[in-house]
Coordinates of C-alpha atoms in Angstrom, one line a residue:
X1 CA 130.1 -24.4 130.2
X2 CA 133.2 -23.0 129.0
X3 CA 135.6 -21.8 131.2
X4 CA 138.2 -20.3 129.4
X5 CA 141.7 -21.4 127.8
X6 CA 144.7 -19.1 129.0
X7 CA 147.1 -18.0 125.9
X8 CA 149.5 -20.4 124.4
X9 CA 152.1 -18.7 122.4
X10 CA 153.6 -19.4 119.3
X11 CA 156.9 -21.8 119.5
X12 CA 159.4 -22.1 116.6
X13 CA 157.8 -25.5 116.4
X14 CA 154.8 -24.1 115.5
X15 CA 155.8 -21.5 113.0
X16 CA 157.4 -24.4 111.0
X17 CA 153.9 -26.1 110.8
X18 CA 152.8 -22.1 109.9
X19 CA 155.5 -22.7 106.9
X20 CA 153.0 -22.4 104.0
X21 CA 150.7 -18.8 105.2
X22 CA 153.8 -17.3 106.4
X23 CA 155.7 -18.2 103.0
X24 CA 152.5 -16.2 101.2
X25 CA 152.9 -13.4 104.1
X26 CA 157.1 -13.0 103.4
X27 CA 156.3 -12.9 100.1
X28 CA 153.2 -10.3 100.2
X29 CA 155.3 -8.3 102.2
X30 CA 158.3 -8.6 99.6
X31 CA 155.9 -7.7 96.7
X32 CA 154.6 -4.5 98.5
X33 CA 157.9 -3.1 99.2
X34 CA 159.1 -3.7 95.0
X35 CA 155.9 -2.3 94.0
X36 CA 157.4 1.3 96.0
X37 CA 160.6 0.9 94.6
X38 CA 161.3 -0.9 90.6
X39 CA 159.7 1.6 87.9
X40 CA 156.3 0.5 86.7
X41 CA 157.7 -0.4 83.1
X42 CA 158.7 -3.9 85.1
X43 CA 157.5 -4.0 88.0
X44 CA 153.7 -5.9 87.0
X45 CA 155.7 -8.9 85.3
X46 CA 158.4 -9.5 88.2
X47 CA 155.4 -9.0 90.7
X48 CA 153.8 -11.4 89.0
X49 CA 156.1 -13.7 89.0
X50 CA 156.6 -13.6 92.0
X51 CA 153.8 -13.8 93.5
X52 CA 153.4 -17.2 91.4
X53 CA 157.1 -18.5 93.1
X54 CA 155.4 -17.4 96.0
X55 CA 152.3 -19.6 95.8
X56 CA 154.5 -22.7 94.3
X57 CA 156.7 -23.2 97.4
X58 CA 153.7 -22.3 99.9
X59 CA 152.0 -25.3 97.7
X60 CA 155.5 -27.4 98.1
X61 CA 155.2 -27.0 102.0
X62 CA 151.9 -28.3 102.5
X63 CA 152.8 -31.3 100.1
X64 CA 155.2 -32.0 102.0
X65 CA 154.4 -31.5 105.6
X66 CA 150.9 -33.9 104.5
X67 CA 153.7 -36.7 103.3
X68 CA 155.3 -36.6 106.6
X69 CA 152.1 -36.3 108.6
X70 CA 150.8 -39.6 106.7
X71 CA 154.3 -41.6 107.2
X72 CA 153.3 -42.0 110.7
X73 CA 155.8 -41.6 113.7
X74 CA 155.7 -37.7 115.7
X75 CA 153.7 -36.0 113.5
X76 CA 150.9 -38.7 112.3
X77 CA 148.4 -36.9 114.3
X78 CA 146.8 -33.8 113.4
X79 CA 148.2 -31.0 114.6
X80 CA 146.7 -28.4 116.8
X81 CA 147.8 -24.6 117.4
X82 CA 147.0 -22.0 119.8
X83 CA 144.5 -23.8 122.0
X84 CA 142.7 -25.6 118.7
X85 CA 142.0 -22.1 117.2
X86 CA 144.4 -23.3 114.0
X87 CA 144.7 -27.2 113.0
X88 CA 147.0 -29.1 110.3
X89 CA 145.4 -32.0 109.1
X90 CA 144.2 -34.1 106.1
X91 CA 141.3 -32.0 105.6
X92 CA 143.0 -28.9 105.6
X93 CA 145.7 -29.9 103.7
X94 CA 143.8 -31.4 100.7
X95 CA 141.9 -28.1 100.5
X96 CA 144.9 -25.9 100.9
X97 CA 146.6 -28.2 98.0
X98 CA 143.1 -27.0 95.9
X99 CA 143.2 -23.2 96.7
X100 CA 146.7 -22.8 96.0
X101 CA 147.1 -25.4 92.6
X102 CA 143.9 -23.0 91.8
X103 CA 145.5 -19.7 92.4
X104 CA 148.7 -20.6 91.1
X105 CA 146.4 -21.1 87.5
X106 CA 144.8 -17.6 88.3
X107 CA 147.9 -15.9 88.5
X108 CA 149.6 -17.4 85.8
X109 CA 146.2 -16.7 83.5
X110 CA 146.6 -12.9 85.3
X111 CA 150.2 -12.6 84.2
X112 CA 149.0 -14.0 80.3
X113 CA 146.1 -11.5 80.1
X114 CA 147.1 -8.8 82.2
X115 CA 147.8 -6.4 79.1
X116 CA 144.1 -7.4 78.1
X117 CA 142.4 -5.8 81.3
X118 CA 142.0 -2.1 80.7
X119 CA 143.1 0.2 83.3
X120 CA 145.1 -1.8 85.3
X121 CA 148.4 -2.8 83.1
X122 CA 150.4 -0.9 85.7
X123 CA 149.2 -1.9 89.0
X124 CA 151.0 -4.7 90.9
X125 CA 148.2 -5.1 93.5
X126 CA 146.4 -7.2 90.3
X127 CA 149.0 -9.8 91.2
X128 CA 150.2 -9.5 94.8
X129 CA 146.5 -9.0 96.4
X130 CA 146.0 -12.6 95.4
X131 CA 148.1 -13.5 98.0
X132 CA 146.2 -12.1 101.3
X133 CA 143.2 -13.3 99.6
X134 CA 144.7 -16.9 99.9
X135 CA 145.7 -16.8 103.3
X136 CA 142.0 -16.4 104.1
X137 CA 141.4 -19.5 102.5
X138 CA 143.3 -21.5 103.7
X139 CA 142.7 -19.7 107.2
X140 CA 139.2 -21.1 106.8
X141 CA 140.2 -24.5 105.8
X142 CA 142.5 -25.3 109.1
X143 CA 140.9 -23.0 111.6
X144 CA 139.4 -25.0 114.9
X145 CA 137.3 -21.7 116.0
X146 CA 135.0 -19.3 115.1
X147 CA 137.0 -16.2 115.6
X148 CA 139.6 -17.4 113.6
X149 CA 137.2 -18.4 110.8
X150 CA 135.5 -15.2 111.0
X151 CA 139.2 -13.8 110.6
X152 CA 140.0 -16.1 107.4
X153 CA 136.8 -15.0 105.9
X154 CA 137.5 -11.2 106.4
X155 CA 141.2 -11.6 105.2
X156 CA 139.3 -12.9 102.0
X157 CA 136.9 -10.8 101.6
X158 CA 138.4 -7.5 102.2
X159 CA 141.3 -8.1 99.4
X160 CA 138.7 -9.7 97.4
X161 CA 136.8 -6.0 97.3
X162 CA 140.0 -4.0 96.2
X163 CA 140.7 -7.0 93.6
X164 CA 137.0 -6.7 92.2
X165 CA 137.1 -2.9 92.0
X166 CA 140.9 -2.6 90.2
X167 CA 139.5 -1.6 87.5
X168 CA 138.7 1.9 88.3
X169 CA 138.3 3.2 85.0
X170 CA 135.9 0.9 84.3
X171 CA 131.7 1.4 85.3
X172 CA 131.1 -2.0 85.4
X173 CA 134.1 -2.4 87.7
X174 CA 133.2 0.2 89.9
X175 CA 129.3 -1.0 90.3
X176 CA 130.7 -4.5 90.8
X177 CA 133.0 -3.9 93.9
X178 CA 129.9 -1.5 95.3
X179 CA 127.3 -4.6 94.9
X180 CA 130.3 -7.1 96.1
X181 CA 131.1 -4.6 99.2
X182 CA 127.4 -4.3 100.5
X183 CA 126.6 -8.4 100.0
X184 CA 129.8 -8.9 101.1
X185 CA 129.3 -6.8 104.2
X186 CA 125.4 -8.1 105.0
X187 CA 126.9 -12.0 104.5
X188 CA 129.6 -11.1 106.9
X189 CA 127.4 -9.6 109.2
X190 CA 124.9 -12.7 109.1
X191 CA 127.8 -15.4 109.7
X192 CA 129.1 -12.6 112.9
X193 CA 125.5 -12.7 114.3
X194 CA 124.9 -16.4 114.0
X195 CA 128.4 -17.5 115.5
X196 CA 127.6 -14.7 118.4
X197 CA 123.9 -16.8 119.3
X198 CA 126.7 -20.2 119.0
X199 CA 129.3 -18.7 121.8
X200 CA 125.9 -17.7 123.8
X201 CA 124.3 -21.0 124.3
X202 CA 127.4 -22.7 124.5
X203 CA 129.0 -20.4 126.1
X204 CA 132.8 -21.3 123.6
X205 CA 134.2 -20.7 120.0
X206 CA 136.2 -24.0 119.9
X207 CA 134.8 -26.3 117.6
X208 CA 135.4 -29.2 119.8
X209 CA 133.6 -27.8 123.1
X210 CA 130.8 -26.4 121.4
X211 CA 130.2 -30.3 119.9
X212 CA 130.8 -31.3 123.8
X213 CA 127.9 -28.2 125.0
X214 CA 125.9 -28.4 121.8
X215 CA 123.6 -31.6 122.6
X216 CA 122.2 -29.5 126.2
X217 CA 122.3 -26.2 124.9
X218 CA 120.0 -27.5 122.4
X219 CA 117.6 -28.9 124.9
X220 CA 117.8 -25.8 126.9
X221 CA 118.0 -23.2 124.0
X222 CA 116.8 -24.9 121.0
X223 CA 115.4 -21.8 119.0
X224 CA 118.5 -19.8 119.9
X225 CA 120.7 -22.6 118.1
X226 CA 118.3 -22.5 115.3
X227 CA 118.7 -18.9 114.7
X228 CA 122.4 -19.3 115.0
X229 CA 123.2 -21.8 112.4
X230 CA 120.5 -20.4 110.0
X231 CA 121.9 -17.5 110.1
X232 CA 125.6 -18.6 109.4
X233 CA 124.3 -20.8 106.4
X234 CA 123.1 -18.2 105.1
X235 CA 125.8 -15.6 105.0
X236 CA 127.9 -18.6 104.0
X237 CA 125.3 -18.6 101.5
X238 CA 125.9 -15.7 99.9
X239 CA 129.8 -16.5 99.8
X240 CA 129.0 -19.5 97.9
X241 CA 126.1 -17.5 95.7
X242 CA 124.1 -20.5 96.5
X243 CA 120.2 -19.5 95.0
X244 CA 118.6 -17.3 96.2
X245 CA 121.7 -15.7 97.7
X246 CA 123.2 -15.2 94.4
X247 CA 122.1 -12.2 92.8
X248 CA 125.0 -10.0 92.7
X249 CA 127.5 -12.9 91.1
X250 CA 126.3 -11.8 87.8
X251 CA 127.2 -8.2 88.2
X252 CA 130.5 -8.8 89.6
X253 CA 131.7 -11.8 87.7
X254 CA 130.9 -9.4 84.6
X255 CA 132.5 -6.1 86.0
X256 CA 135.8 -7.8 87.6
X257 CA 138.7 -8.2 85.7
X258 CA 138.2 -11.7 84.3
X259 CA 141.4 -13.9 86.2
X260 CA 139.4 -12.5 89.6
X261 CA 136.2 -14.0 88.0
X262 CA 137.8 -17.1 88.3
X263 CA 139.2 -16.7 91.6
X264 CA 136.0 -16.0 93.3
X265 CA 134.1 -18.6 91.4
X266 CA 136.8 -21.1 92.6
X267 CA 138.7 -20.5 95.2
X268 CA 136.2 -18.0 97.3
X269 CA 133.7 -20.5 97.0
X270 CA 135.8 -23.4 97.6
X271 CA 136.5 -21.4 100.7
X272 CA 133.1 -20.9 102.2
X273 CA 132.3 -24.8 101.5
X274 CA 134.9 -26.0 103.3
X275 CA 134.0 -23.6 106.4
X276 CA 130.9 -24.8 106.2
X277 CA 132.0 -28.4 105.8
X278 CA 134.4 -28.1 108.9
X279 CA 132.3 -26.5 111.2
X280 CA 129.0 -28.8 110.7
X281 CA 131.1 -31.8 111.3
X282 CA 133.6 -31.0 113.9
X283 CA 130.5 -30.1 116.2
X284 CA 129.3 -33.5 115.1
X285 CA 125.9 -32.0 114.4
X286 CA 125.2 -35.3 112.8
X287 CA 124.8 -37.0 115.8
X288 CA 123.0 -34.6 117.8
X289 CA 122.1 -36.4 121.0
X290 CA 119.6 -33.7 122.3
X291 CA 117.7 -33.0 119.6
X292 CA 118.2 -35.2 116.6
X293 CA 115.0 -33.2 114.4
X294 CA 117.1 -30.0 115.0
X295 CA 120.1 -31.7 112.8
X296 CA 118.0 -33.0 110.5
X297 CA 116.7 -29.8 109.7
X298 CA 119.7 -27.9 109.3
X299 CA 121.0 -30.7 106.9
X300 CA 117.5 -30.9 105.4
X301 CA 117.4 -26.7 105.0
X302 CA 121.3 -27.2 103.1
X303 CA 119.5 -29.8 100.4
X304 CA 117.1 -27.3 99.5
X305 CA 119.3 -24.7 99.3
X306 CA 121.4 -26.9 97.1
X307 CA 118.6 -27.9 95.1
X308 CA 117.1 -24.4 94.7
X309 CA 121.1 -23.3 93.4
X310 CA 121.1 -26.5 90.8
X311 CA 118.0 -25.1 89.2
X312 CA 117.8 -21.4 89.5
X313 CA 121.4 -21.4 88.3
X314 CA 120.5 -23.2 85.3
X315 CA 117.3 -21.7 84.3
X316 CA 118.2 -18.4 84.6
X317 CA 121.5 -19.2 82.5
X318 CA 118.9 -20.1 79.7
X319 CA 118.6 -16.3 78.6
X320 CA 122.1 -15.1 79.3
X321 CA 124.2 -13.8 76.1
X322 CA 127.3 -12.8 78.4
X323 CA 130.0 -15.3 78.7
X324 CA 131.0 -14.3 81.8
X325 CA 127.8 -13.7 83.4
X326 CA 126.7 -17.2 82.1
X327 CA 129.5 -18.5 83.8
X328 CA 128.3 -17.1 87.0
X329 CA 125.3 -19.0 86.8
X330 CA 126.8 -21.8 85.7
X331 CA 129.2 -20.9 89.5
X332 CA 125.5 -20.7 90.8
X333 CA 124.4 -24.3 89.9
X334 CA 127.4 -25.9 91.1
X335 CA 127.7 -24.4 94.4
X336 CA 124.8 -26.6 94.7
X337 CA 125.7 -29.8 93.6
X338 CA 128.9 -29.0 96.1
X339 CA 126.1 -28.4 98.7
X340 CA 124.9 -32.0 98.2
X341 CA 127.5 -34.1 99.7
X342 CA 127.9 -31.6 102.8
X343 CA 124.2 -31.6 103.5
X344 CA 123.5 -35.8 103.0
X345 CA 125.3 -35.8 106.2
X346 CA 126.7 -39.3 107.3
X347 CA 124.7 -42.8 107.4
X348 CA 125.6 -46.0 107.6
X349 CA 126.1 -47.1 103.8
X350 CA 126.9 -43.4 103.0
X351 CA 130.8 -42.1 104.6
X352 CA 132.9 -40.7 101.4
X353 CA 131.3 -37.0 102.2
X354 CA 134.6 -35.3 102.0
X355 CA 135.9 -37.7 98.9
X356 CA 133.0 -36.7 97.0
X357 CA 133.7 -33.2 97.5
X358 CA 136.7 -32.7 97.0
X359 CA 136.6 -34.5 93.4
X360 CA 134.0 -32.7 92.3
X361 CA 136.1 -29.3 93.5
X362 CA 138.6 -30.4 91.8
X363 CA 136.9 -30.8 88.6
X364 CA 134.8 -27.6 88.7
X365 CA 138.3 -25.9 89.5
X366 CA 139.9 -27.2 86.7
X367 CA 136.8 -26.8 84.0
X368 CA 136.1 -22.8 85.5
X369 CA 139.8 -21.8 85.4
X370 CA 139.8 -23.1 81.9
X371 CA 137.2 -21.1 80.6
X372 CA 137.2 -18.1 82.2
X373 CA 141.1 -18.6 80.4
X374 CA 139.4 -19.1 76.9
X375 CA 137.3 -16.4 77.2
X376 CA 139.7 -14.4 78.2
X377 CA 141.3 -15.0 74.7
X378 CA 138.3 -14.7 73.0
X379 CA 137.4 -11.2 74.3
X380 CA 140.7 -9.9 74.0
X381 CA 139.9 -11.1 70.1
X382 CA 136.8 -9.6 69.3
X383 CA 136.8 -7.0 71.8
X384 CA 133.6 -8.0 73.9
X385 CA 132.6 -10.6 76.4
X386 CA 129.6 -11.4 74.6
X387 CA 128.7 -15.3 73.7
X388 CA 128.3 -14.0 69.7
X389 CA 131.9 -13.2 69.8
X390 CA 132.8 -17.2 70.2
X391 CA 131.0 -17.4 66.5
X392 CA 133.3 -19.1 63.9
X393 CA 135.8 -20.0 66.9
X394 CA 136.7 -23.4 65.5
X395 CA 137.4 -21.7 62.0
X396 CA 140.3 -19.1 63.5
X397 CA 141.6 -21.2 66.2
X398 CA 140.7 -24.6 66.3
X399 CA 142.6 -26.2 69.1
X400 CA 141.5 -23.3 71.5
X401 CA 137.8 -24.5 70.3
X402 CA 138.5 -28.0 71.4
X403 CA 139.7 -27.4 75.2
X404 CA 136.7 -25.4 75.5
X405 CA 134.5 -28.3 74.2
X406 CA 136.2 -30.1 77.2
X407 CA 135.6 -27.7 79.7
X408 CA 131.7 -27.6 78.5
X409 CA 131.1 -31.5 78.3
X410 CA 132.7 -31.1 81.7
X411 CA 130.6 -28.3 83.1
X412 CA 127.2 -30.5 81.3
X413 CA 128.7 -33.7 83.0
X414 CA 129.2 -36.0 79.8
X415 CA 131.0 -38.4 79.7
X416 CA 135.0 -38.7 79.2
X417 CA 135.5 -35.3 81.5
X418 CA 136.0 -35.1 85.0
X419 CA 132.4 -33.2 86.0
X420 CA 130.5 -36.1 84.6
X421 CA 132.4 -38.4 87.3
X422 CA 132.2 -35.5 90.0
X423 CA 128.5 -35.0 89.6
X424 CA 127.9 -39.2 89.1
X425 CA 129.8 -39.6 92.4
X426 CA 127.8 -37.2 94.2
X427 CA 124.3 -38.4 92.4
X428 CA 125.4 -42.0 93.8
X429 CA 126.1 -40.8 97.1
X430 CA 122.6 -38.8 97.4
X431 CA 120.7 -42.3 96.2
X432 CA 122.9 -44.5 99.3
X433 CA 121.3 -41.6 101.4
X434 CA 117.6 -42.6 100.0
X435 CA 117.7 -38.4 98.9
X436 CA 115.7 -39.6 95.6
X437 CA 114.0 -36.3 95.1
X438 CA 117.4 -34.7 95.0
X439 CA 118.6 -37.3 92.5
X440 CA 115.8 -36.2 90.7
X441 CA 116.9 -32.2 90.9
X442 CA 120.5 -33.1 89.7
X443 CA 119.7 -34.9 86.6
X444 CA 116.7 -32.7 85.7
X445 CA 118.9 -29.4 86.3
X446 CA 121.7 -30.9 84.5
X447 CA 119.8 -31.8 81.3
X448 CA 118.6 -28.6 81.2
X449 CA 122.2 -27.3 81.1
X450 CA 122.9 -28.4 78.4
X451 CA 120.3 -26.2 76.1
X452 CA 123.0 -23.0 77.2
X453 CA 126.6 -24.9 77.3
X454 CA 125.7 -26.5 73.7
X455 CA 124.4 -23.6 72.4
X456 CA 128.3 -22.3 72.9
X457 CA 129.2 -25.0 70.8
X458 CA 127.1 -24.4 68.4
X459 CA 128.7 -20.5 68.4
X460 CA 131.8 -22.0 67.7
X461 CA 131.4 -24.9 64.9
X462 CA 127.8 -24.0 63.3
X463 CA 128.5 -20.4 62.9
X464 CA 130.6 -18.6 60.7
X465 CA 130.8 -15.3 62.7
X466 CA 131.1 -11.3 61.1
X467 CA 134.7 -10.8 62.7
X468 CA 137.6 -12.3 61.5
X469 CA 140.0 -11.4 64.0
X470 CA 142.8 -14.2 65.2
X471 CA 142.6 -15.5 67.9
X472 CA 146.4 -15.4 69.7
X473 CA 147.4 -16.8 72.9
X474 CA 150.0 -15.8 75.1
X475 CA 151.9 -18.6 76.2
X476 CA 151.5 -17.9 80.2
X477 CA 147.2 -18.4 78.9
X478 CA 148.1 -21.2 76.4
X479 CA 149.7 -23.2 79.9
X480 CA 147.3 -22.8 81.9
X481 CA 144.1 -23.7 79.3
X482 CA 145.9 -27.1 78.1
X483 CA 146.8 -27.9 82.1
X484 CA 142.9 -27.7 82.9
X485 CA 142.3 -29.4 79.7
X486 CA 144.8 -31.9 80.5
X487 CA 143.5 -32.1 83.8
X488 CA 139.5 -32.8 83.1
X489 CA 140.3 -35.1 80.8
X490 CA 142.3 -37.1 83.0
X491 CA 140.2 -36.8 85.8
X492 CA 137.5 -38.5 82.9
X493 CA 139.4 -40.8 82.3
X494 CA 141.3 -41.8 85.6
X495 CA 138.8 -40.6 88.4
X496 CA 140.0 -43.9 90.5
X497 CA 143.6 -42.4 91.7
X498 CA 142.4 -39.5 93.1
X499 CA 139.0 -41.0 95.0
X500 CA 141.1 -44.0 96.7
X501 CA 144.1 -41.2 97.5
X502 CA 141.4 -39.0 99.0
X503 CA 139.9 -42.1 101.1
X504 CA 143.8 -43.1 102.1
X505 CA 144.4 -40.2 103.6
X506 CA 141.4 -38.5 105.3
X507 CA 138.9 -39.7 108.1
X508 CA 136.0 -38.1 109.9
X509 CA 137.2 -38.8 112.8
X510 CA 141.0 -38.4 112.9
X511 CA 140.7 -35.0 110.9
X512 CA 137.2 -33.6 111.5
X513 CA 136.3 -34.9 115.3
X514 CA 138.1 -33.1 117.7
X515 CA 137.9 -34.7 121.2
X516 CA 139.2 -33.2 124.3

């Protein structure tokens, strides 16, 4: 059993490899202090500008700590801090690159749009809230414990409550952050009671000794552990708004301001995965020695609950005539197919887990960011989120029309876009694992997709619409919709850089195995 680790303190060495969080901290801290003092007139714009400079050379650090990392020599291991509790590796850093190339498009769509978002033109926090919210993250991408994965996940949460509720003029806004608080608070408390059952029968928080304990305290306590990891998927669950946790995305999506849409269907998400991804494979659950049905099950219970996402996210998207609530659903669906290659575990002629998901993240960030950005422009436009307003799009702004036809065939999984070779990847990589029924679920839930993302496109070409208004685009939006654009198409047409760069760089067991 666990015995106990005595403190290790932070050394300057150690706050260099902190470089990145504690660049977002300095300048979170910076922000709050010019919020108090420059006049509101300018304050908003230089916050926000800020806090994307901010996110930019936090982004620049981990770039360029994983370059030296992968050179080799001192620092070619992964790094541990604080007795394991934080590590810097591969895995981390790939996500961290994600959340932050994702938030940096948030903010810059914020800054575009923020004039758009009634009630909240003056307030600074729209901007510099990110920030916090980001440091969870990326908190839950490198951390080596529970506690400080619980603390990531509260750091994320808790900002991501204010950031929902901003708009306080707003009822929508208001009845969003309630529902987000009290889900928020009930998936907090699940993930807190299962990782309390964890520490119990294995008497440790540290990812590596609980893998070292799990195998007997699974012999000795086997319903205990089951009750324990349930209970985290599921409050993990409801992070992700995997089905049939996902019943207040709708609600909150469609009452937060629309860049903090995007954030939560992105980088929130992307955040809970990657917990979920870290802490199943650290404690190589895979290869349960004392009771190989018990990891079967938990993999087998993520597979349904990634196959019960794919198609109650779709069919319920059928009926949907709000853009963003559609989008939600559409969030809903491809938690699960990021579920997939997390819950296929590892086999012998199936190892590119992690390489599958992160592509697919990649594409979904870069296709969500994009049209929550379009329709964004849309609504400012018409004055209403509602999928009529995108009638007659092509007719008043044609190019707009055409990156959103990307970010559709992308969100269907066509062809020439980067979520066809996302989801193909991932279907591949369920078939190696003989998961044919889940094969099955993919390209059945995506076919039926494509009833609600083509009946968009057929808003925008076949109809000729009752409102004339022009569409205009700021140029902070116009960036950021042609980057994801850019982006998915290039991911269509290239997918083969970034799988083999993925595949260079990470392993299981030099990023995700921590021995002792």
């Amino acid at each position: 059993m666990y015995e106990g680790v005595s403190f290790v303190p932070l050394t300057w060495t150690d706050m260099l490899y902190l470089a990145p969080e504690l660049a977002l901290a300095a300048v979170f801290l910076i922000a709050v202090i010019l919020d108090l003092l420059l006049p509101k007139a300018v304050n908003r714009q230089v916050i926000g500008w800020l806090s994307l400079a901010g996110i930019l050379a936090s982004l620049a650090l981990v770039v360029i700590r994983m370059i030296d990392m992968n050179q080799g020599g001192v620092s070619a291991e992964a790094i541990s801090l604080l007795a394991n509790s934080y590590r810097i590796d591969d895995f981390s850093s790939l996500l961290k690159i994600v959340f932050l190339t994702g938030t940096a498009l948030i903010v810059l769509l914020a800054i575009g749009s923020e004039r758009d978002e009634g009630g909240i033109a003056d307030k600074a926090e729209y901007f510099y809230l990110l920030l916090p919210a980001l440091m969870g993250a990326m908190m839950m991408a490198s951390s080596g414990n529970l506690v400080s994965l619980y603390i990531g996940l509260e750091l994320l949460s808790l900002t991501s409550y204010v950031l929902v509720g901003l708009k306080r003029k707003s009822v929508l806004s208001a009845e969003a952050a309630f529902k987000y608080v009290v889900t928020g608070g009930i998936s907090s408390a699940m993930v807190l009671f299962g990782m309390s059952y964890i520490y119990g029968i294995t008497g440790s928080v540290d990812l590596g000794l609980i893998s070292e304990a799990l195998p007997q305290a699974m012999i000795d306590f086997k319903a205990l552990a089951y009750v324990g990891f349930f209970f985290m998927l599921a409050g993990f669950g409801i992070k992700i708004a995997a089905a049939p946790f996902h019943a207040w995305a709708p609600d909150v999506y469609q009452g937060a301001p629309t860049p903090i849409s995007a954030f939560l269907a992105v980088i929130a998400k992307g955040a809970a995965l990657a917990a979920i991804f870290r802490m199943l494979y650290s404690i190589k659950l895979f290869n349960a020695s004392g009771d190989p049905y018990m990891a079967k099950d938990i993999y087998f219970i993520l597979l349904v609950l990634a196959a019960s996402a794919m198609l109650i996210g779709t069919m319920t998207a059928l009926g949907q005539k709000n853009a963003k609530r559609l989008l939600a659903l559409s969030g809903v669906a491809n938690a699960g197919y990021l579920l997939v290659p997390i819950g296929i575990s590892i086999t012998i002629v199936h190892s590119s887990n992690f390489s599958e998901f992160v592509f697919y993240l990649v594409a979904y960030l870069l296709m969500t960011i994009g049209a929550f950005a379009v329709v964004t422009v849309v609504s400012r436009a018409v004055g209403h989120e509602e999928l009529k307003g995108f009638a007659g799009m092509y007719y008043r702004a044609p190019w707009t029309a055409a990156a959103m036809v990307i970010f559709i065939l992308s969100l269907a999984g066509l062809p020439v876009s980067g979520g066809f070779f996302g989801k193909l990847f991932i279907l591949l990589g369920a078939a190696n694992a003989k998961a044919y029924w889940l094969v099955a679920i993919i390209v059945v839930s995506s076919v039926i997709s494509y009833y609600f993302y083509f009946g968009l496109v057929r808003q925008m070409f076949m109809r000729s619409g009752n409102d004339d208004s022009e569409i205009r685009l700021s140029a902070a939006t116009g960036i950021v919709i042609w980057v994801c654009a850019a982006g998915t198409l290039g991911l269509g047409l290239f997918p083969g850089p970034l799988m083999t760069w993925i595949d260079a760089v990470f392993s299981i067991t030099g990023d995700l195995i921590m021995g002792r």
